[in-house]
Coordinates of C-alpha atoms in Angstrom, one line a residue:
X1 CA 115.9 94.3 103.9
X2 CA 113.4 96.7 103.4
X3 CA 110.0 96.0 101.7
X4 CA 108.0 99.3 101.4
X5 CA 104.9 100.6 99.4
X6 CA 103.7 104.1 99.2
X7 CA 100.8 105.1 97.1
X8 CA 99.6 108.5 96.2
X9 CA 95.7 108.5 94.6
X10 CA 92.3 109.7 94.4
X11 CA 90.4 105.8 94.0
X12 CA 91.6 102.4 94.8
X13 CA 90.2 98.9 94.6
X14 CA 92.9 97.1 96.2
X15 CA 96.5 97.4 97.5
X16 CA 98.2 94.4 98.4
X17 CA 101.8 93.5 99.0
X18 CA 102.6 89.7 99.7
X19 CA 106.4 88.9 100.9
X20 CA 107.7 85.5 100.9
X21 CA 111.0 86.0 102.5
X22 CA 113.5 84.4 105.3
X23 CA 114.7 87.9 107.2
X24 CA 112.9 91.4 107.1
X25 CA 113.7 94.4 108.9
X26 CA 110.0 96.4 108.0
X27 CA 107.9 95.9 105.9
X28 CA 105.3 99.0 105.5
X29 CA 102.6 100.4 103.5
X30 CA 101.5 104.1 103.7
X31 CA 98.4 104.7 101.7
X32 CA 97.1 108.6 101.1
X33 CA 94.0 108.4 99.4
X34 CA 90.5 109.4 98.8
X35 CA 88.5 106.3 98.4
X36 CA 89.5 102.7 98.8
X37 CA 87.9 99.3 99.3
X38 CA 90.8 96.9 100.7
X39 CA 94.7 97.5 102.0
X40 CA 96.2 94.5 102.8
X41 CA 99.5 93.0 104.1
X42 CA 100.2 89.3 103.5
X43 CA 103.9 88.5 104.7
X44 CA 105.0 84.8 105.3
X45 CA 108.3 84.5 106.6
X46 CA 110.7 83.3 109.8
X47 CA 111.4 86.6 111.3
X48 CA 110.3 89.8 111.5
X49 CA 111.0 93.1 113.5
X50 CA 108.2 95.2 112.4
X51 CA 105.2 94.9 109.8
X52 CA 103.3 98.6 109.6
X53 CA 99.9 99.8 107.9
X54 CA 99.3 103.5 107.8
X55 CA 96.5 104.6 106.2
X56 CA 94.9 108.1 106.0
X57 CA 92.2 108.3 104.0
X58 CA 88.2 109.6 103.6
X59 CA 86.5 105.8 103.4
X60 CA 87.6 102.5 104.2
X61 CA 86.1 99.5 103.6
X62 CA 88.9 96.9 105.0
X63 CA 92.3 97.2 106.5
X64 CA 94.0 94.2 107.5
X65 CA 97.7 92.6 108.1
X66 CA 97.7 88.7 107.9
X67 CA 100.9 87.9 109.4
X68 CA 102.5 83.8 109.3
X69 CA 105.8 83.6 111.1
X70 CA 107.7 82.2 113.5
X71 CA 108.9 85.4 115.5
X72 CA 107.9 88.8 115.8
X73 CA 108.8 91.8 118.0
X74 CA 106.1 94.6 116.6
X75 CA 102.8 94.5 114.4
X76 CA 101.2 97.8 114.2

């Protein structure tokens, strides 16, 4: 499974993605924007491969990956 978010946009409060799953391949989010004030990744499940944030933007106030599992091979 495959659990992916990609925004395009000028101003952002927030950008969140939660997953509550049992198996995940990658979960990602790729952000290309001007101004934003939190990206976050919350994922709570058993096991994971990878869990990604890319973000390429102009200001930033918070970036952060919360991550509650069991086993994990990669967290960028």
């Amino acid at each position: 499974m495959d659990a992916a978010v990609v925004f395009f946009m000028d101003q952002v409060e927030e950008v969140s993605v939660v997953v509550f799953m049992d198996q995940v391949e990658e979960v990602s989010v790729v952000v290309f924007m001007d101004q934003v004030e939190e990206v976050s990744v919350v994922v709570f499940m058993d096991q994971v491969e990878e869990v990604s944030v890319v973000v390429f933007m102009d200001q930033v106030e918070e970036v952060s990956v919360v991550v509650f599992m069991d086993q994990v091979e990669e967290v960028n």
